[in-house]
Amino acid sequence: MPFEYTPPKYARVVAELQRRITQGDYPPGTLMPSEAQLTQEFDVARPTVVRALQVLRQDGWIESQQGKGRYVLGQPALEQVQTGTRKGADLVEPILDGRQERVLSVGREQPPNRLRGLLGSDDNLFLRRTVLVSQDGDPLEMVSIWVPLDIAAGTDLESTDALPEGLRRHLETKKGVRFDHVLEQVTARLPTQDEVRTLELPERTALLVVHASIRDATGRPLLVLSVLMPADRHELEDAYSLV
């Protein structure tokens, strides 16, 4: 029996919204349906709709206007969308779209052994920058960015203020590094008491833990993201060929 590829749910939402835009159902300049409307229409979880809208915004189909919503731009002049092959882009350069980031802590720390291997260095200290991502006042995830000190030097990563631009652009501009690929590891565990308080978790809620090692073309680790996601607020989905 031949392998039948089934695209992820968010990719199917992207494809249908692209079809509506190209066929004129959503003309340029019109307001896109809300997340709640799309969630109900496609019968998917809200994170699936959010990710689909992120893809459309990243690829130039729509734009977000603070306090107003998302507006249709139309089909990009140079359409190069490869839905479902984001190579970790959602972790490296998340588009907040109404979400808020708050810096919880910044300091030089010794990483746990699991992350030390992903960082690919024998250094004892790395810069750790931890932020809390919320939406409508509710915590969604907590992200720690572990960066070698030589890469962090001369950047704004040690500031307790929000970055003036995305993490990828900031490091590529300030340090001249180039992100090439991501190595991800996903685990699950119960939260610590501090994590329960920060993420406002119900009792016995598990955490999905994504460790993402961001590397250049030579395979050199540039930084590691450690993302804590409450299992009751997120779903992880992927699809790939076995050929």
mmCIF file of C-alpha atoms in Angstrom:
data_model
loop_
_atom_site.group_PDB
_atom_site.id
_atom_site.type_symbol
_atom_site.label_atom_id
_atom_site.label_comp_id
_atom_site.label_asym_id
_atom_site.label_seq_id
_atom_site.Cartn_x
_atom_site.Cartn_y
_atom_site.Cartn_z
ATOM 1 C CA MET A 1 0.000 0.000 0.000
ATOM 2 C CA PRO A 2 1.561 3.366 -0.996
ATOM 3 C CA PHE A 3 2.263 5.970 1.669
ATOM 4 C CA GLU A 4 -0.483 8.592 1.801
ATOM 5 C CA TYR A 5 0.769 11.956 2.988
ATOM 6 C CA THR A 6 -1.721 13.863 5.144
ATOM 7 C CA PRO A 7 -0.764 17.518 5.709
ATOM 8 C CA PRO A 8 -0.918 18.876 9.273
ATOM 9 C CA LYS A 9 -4.178 20.532 10.271
ATOM 10 C CA TYR A 10 -2.682 24.010 10.221
ATOM 11 C CA ALA A 11 -1.372 23.425 6.671
ATOM 12 C CA ARG A 12 -4.871 22.538 5.481
ATOM 13 C CA VAL A 13 -6.210 25.747 7.045
ATOM 14 C CA VAL A 14 -3.444 27.726 5.301
ATOM 15 C CA ALA A 15 -4.253 26.139 1.935
ATOM 16 C CA GLU A 16 -7.967 26.900 2.228
ATOM 17 C CA LEU A 17 -7.411 30.521 3.305
ATOM 18 C CA GLN A 18 -4.948 30.997 0.426
ATOM 19 C CA ARG A 19 -7.568 29.611 -1.966
ATOM 20 C CA ARG A 20 -10.172 32.066 -0.678
ATOM 21 C CA ILE A 21 -7.765 34.979 -1.060
ATOM 22 C CA THR A 22 -6.705 34.060 -4.604
ATOM 23 C CA GLN A 23 -10.318 33.475 -5.688
ATOM 24 C CA GLY A 24 -11.469 36.806 -4.287
ATOM 25 C CA ASP A 25 -13.563 35.522 -1.393
ATOM 26 C CA TYR A 26 -11.301 37.641 0.838
ATOM 27 C CA PRO A 27 -10.324 40.656 -1.326
ATOM 28 C CA PRO A 28 -7.244 42.768 -0.475
ATOM 29 C CA GLY A 29 -7.988 45.298 2.259
ATOM 30 C CA THR A 30 -10.759 43.287 3.893
ATOM 31 C CA LEU A 31 -10.672 42.076 7.483
ATOM 32 C CA MET A 32 -9.930 38.401 8.023
ATOM 33 C CA PRO A 33 -12.318 36.331 10.159
ATOM 34 C CA SER A 34 -11.369 36.197 13.826
ATOM 35 C CA GLU A 35 -9.481 33.328 15.437
ATOM 36 C CA ALA A 36 -12.708 32.252 17.169
ATOM 37 C CA GLN A 37 -14.623 32.198 13.867
ATOM 38 C CA LEU A 38 -11.945 30.189 12.096
ATOM 39 C CA THR A 39 -11.579 27.795 15.021
ATOM 40 C CA GLN A 40 -15.295 27.046 14.901
ATOM 41 C CA GLU A 41 -15.490 26.827 11.101
ATOM 42 C CA PHE A 42 -12.530 24.457 10.667
ATOM 43 C CA ASP A 43 -13.262 22.542 13.892
ATOM 44 C CA VAL A 44 -9.662 22.719 15.104
ATOM 45 C CA ALA A 45 -7.912 23.924 18.233
ATOM 46 C CA ARG A 46 -7.088 27.619 18.530
ATOM 47 C CA PRO A 47 -3.289 27.044 18.357
ATOM 48 C CA THR A 48 -3.829 25.409 14.946
ATOM 49 C CA VAL A 49 -5.571 28.549 13.650
ATOM 50 C CA VAL A 50 -2.948 30.830 15.222
ATOM 51 C CA ARG A 51 -0.133 28.917 13.538
ATOM 52 C CA ALA A 52 -1.932 29.035 10.158
ATOM 53 C CA LEU A 53 -2.328 32.809 10.459
ATOM 54 C CA GLN A 54 1.349 33.122 11.411
ATOM 55 C CA VAL A 55 2.307 31.320 8.205
ATOM 56 C CA LEU A 56 0.096 33.605 6.110
ATOM 57 C CA ARG A 57 1.578 36.698 7.756
ATOM 58 C CA GLN A 58 5.160 35.493 7.439
ATOM 59 C CA ASP A 59 4.653 34.786 3.747
ATOM 60 C CA GLY A 60 2.965 38.111 2.969
ATOM 61 C CA TRP A 61 -0.671 37.094 2.466
ATOM 62 C CA ILE A 62 -2.036 39.110 5.403
ATOM 63 C CA GLU A 63 -0.891 41.775 7.846
ATOM 64 C CA SER A 64 -1.733 42.486 11.472
ATOM 65 C CA GLN A 65 -2.713 45.924 12.722
ATOM 66 C CA GLN A 66 -2.494 46.476 16.457
ATOM 67 C CA GLY A 67 -5.944 46.686 18.004
ATOM 68 C CA LYS A 68 -7.742 46.220 14.676
ATOM 69 C CA GLY A 69 -7.127 42.683 13.475
ATOM 70 C CA ARG A 70 -5.668 40.997 10.420
ATOM 71 C CA TYR A 71 -6.161 42.405 6.933
ATOM 72 C CA VAL A 72 -5.787 40.712 3.557
ATOM 73 C CA LEU A 73 -2.848 41.836 1.416
ATOM 74 C CA GLY A 74 -3.496 39.416 -1.444
ATOM 75 C CA GLN A 75 -1.359 36.764 -3.096
ATOM 76 C CA PRO A 76 2.330 37.700 -2.847
ATOM 77 C CA ALA A 77 3.899 38.729 -6.142
ATOM 78 C CA LEU A 78 6.609 36.079 -5.693
ATOM 79 C CA GLU A 79 4.744 33.148 -4.186
ATOM 80 C CA GLN A 80 7.239 30.802 -2.557
ATOM 81 C CA VAL A 81 5.103 29.263 0.160
ATOM 82 C CA GLN A 82 6.122 25.777 1.229
ATOM 83 C CA THR A 83 3.461 25.050 3.794
ATOM 84 C CA GLY A 84 4.406 22.504 6.409
ATOM 85 C CA THR A 85 8.199 22.908 6.070
ATOM 86 C CA ARG A 86 8.894 25.754 8.470
ATOM 87 C CA LYS A 87 12.210 24.363 9.800
ATOM 88 C CA GLY A 88 11.544 25.567 13.336
ATOM 89 C CA ALA A 89 10.577 29.104 12.251
ATOM 90 C CA ASP A 90 7.698 29.265 14.702
ATOM 91 C CA LEU A 91 10.123 28.746 17.594
ATOM 92 C CA VAL A 92 12.979 30.859 16.284
ATOM 93 C CA GLU A 93 10.920 33.864 15.174
ATOM 94 C CA PRO A 94 7.429 33.675 16.693
ATOM 95 C CA ILE A 95 4.900 36.258 15.516
ATOM 96 C CA LEU A 96 2.999 37.367 18.569
ATOM 97 C CA ASP A 97 -0.212 38.623 16.864
ATOM 98 C CA GLY A 98 -1.875 40.036 19.973
ATOM 99 C CA ARG A 99 0.324 38.134 22.406
ATOM 100 C CA GLN A 100 2.583 39.798 24.935
ATOM 101 C CA GLU A 101 6.143 39.009 25.990
ATOM 102 C CA ARG A 102 7.491 39.845 29.462
ATOM 103 C CA VAL A 103 11.129 39.354 30.380
ATOM 104 C CA LEU A 104 11.261 37.374 33.622
ATOM 105 C CA SER A 105 15.006 37.165 34.154
ATOM 106 C CA VAL A 106 18.390 37.676 32.509
ATOM 107 C CA GLY A 107 21.658 36.354 33.864
ATOM 108 C CA ARG A 108 24.717 34.187 33.383
ATOM 109 C CA GLU A 109 24.105 30.610 34.445
ATOM 110 C CA GLN A 110 25.435 27.091 34.082
ATOM 111 C CA PRO A 111 23.082 25.088 31.837
ATOM 112 C CA PRO A 112 21.821 21.621 32.790
ATOM 113 C CA ASN A 113 23.652 18.687 31.230
ATOM 114 C CA ARG A 114 20.884 18.060 28.672
ATOM 115 C CA LEU A 115 21.253 21.566 27.244
ATOM 116 C CA ARG A 116 25.045 21.555 27.474
ATOM 117 C CA GLY A 117 25.140 18.859 24.815
ATOM 118 C CA LEU A 118 22.825 20.853 22.541
ATOM 119 C CA LEU A 119 24.927 23.984 23.064
ATOM 120 C CA GLY A 120 28.009 22.090 21.923
ATOM 121 C CA SER A 121 30.418 23.849 24.276
ATOM 122 C CA ASP A 122 32.425 23.121 27.397
ATOM 123 C CA ASP A 123 31.909 26.653 28.737
ATOM 124 C CA ASN A 124 30.592 26.801 32.285
ATOM 125 C CA LEU A 125 28.480 29.937 31.899
ATOM 126 C CA PHE A 126 25.987 30.988 29.239
ATOM 127 C CA LEU A 127 23.589 33.897 29.022
ATOM 128 C CA ARG A 128 20.079 32.807 29.950
ATOM 129 C CA ARG A 129 17.166 35.070 29.005
ATOM 130 C CA THR A 130 13.708 33.907 30.101
ATOM 131 C CA VAL A 131 10.459 35.418 28.833
ATOM 132 C CA LEU A 132 6.800 34.694 29.513
ATOM 133 C CA VAL A 133 4.408 34.737 26.552
ATOM 134 C CA SER A 134 0.766 35.556 27.369
ATOM 135 C CA GLN A 135 -2.462 36.193 25.506
ATOM 136 C CA ASP A 136 -5.460 38.041 26.930
ATOM 137 C CA GLY A 137 -3.728 37.968 30.295
ATOM 138 C CA ASP A 138 -3.325 34.178 30.317
ATOM 139 C CA PRO A 139 0.193 32.661 30.288
ATOM 140 C CA LEU A 140 0.786 30.465 27.229
ATOM 141 C CA GLU A 141 4.420 29.428 27.466
ATOM 142 C CA MET A 142 7.756 30.227 29.064
ATOM 143 C CA VAL A 143 10.850 30.448 26.853
ATOM 144 C CA SER A 144 14.476 30.385 27.988
ATOM 145 C CA ILE A 145 17.134 31.434 25.479
ATOM 146 C CA TRP A 146 20.607 30.038 26.209
ATOM 147 C CA VAL A 147 23.377 31.857 24.313
ATOM 148 C CA PRO A 148 27.198 31.512 24.442
ATOM 149 C CA LEU A 149 28.704 34.630 25.990
ATOM 150 C CA ASP A 150 30.756 35.463 22.891
ATOM 151 C CA ILE A 151 27.581 35.532 20.785
ATOM 152 C CA ALA A 152 25.609 37.495 23.399
ATOM 153 C CA ALA A 153 28.325 40.182 23.674
ATOM 154 C CA GLY A 154 27.366 43.414 21.921
ATOM 155 C CA THR A 155 23.676 42.490 21.671
ATOM 156 C CA ASP A 156 20.585 43.560 23.621
ATOM 157 C CA LEU A 157 20.000 40.069 25.009
ATOM 158 C CA GLU A 158 21.305 41.059 28.450
ATOM 159 C CA SER A 159 18.767 43.866 28.705
ATOM 160 C CA THR A 160 15.586 43.287 30.690
ATOM 161 C CA ASP A 161 13.650 45.184 28.026
ATOM 162 C CA ALA A 162 11.923 43.493 25.104
ATOM 163 C CA LEU A 163 14.079 43.156 22.005
ATOM 164 C CA PRO A 164 13.561 45.943 19.432
ATOM 165 C CA GLU A 165 13.209 43.278 16.713
ATOM 166 C CA GLY A 166 12.953 39.524 16.350
ATOM 167 C CA LEU A 167 15.631 37.290 17.872
ATOM 168 C CA ARG A 168 16.880 36.017 14.520
ATOM 169 C CA ARG A 169 17.140 39.432 12.905
ATOM 170 C CA HIS A 170 18.755 40.870 16.016
ATOM 171 C CA LEU A 171 21.553 38.302 16.104
ATOM 172 C CA GLU A 172 22.093 38.271 12.361
ATOM 173 C CA THR A 173 22.349 42.073 12.356
ATOM 174 C CA LYS A 174 24.434 42.479 15.502
ATOM 175 C CA LYS A 175 26.725 39.470 15.199
ATOM 176 C CA GLY A 176 26.663 38.542 11.527
ATOM 177 C CA VAL A 177 25.661 34.932 12.287
ATOM 178 C CA ARG A 178 23.299 33.083 9.958
ATOM 179 C CA PHE A 179 20.626 30.700 11.167
ATOM 180 C CA ASP A 180 20.507 27.579 8.995
ATOM 181 C CA HIS A 181 18.665 24.719 10.700
ATOM 182 C CA VAL A 182 17.149 23.587 13.981
ATOM 183 C CA LEU A 183 17.607 20.368 15.950
ATOM 184 C CA GLU A 184 14.559 19.792 18.160
ATOM 185 C CA GLN A 185 13.967 17.472 21.095
ATOM 186 C CA VAL A 186 10.516 17.135 22.687
ATOM 187 C CA THR A 187 9.865 15.692 26.136
ATOM 188 C CA ALA A 188 7.139 15.881 28.772
ATOM 189 C CA ARG A 189 7.324 16.233 32.545
ATOM 190 C CA LEU A 190 5.501 17.596 35.559
ATOM 191 C CA PRO A 191 6.227 21.256 36.402
ATOM 192 C CA THR A 192 8.117 22.610 39.367
ATOM 193 C CA GLN A 193 6.299 24.742 41.926
ATOM 194 C CA ASP A 194 7.808 27.919 40.436
ATOM 195 C CA GLU A 195 6.576 26.903 36.978
ATOM 196 C CA VAL A 196 3.104 26.186 38.377
ATOM 197 C CA ARG A 197 2.926 29.708 39.789
ATOM 198 C CA THR A 198 4.374 31.469 36.744
ATOM 199 C CA LEU A 199 2.259 29.615 34.175
ATOM 200 C CA GLU A 200 -0.803 29.488 36.460
ATOM 201 C CA LEU A 201 -1.172 25.762 35.946
ATOM 202 C CA PRO A 202 -4.028 23.591 37.212
ATOM 203 C CA GLU A 203 -2.992 20.806 39.556
ATOM 204 C CA ARG A 204 -1.063 17.931 37.924
ATOM 205 C CA THR A 205 -0.935 19.555 34.491
ATOM 206 C CA ALA A 206 1.984 18.221 32.455
ATOM 207 C CA LEU A 207 4.443 20.373 30.547
ATOM 208 C CA LEU A 208 5.559 19.813 26.981
ATOM 209 C CA VAL A 209 9.234 20.758 26.813
ATOM 210 C CA VAL A 210 10.777 21.627 23.451
ATOM 211 C CA HIS A 211 14.554 22.081 23.274
ATOM 212 C CA ALA A 212 15.604 23.650 19.967
ATOM 213 C CA SER A 213 19.288 23.965 19.056
ATOM 214 C CA ILE A 214 19.642 26.720 16.430
ATOM 215 C CA ARG A 215 22.664 26.066 14.188
ATOM 216 C CA ASP A 216 24.547 27.651 11.307
ATOM 217 C CA ALA A 217 25.352 25.935 8.006
ATOM 218 C CA THR A 218 28.418 24.213 9.499
ATOM 219 C CA GLY A 219 26.335 22.668 12.298
ATOM 220 C CA ARG A 220 27.747 24.993 14.973
ATOM 221 C CA PRO A 221 25.151 25.672 17.707
ATOM 222 C CA LEU A 222 24.402 29.408 17.966
ATOM 223 C CA LEU A 223 21.871 29.210 20.797
ATOM 224 C CA VAL A 224 19.332 26.897 22.376
ATOM 225 C CA LEU A 225 15.683 27.643 23.050
ATOM 226 C CA SER A 226 13.987 25.797 25.898
ATOM 227 C CA VAL A 227 10.206 26.203 25.591
ATOM 228 C CA LEU A 228 7.805 25.136 28.359
ATOM 229 C CA MET A 229 4.255 24.657 27.089
ATOM 230 C CA PRO A 230 1.317 23.597 29.299
ATOM 231 C CA ALA A 231 -0.107 20.439 27.735
ATOM 232 C CA ASP A 232 -3.676 21.670 28.158
ATOM 233 C CA ARG A 233 -3.031 24.805 26.056
ATOM 234 C CA HIS A 234 -0.974 23.453 23.147
ATOM 235 C CA GLU A 235 -0.880 20.693 20.580
ATOM 236 C CA LEU A 236 2.179 19.572 18.634
ATOM 237 C CA GLU A 237 1.635 18.141 15.180
ATOM 238 C CA ASP A 238 3.887 17.120 12.331
ATOM 239 C CA ALA A 239 3.732 15.056 9.160
ATOM 240 C CA TYR A 240 6.526 13.663 7.047
ATOM 241 C CA SER A 241 7.198 11.108 4.343
ATOM 242 C CA LEU A 242 8.725 7.736 5.165
ATOM 243 C CA VAL A 243 10.294 7.463 1.714
#
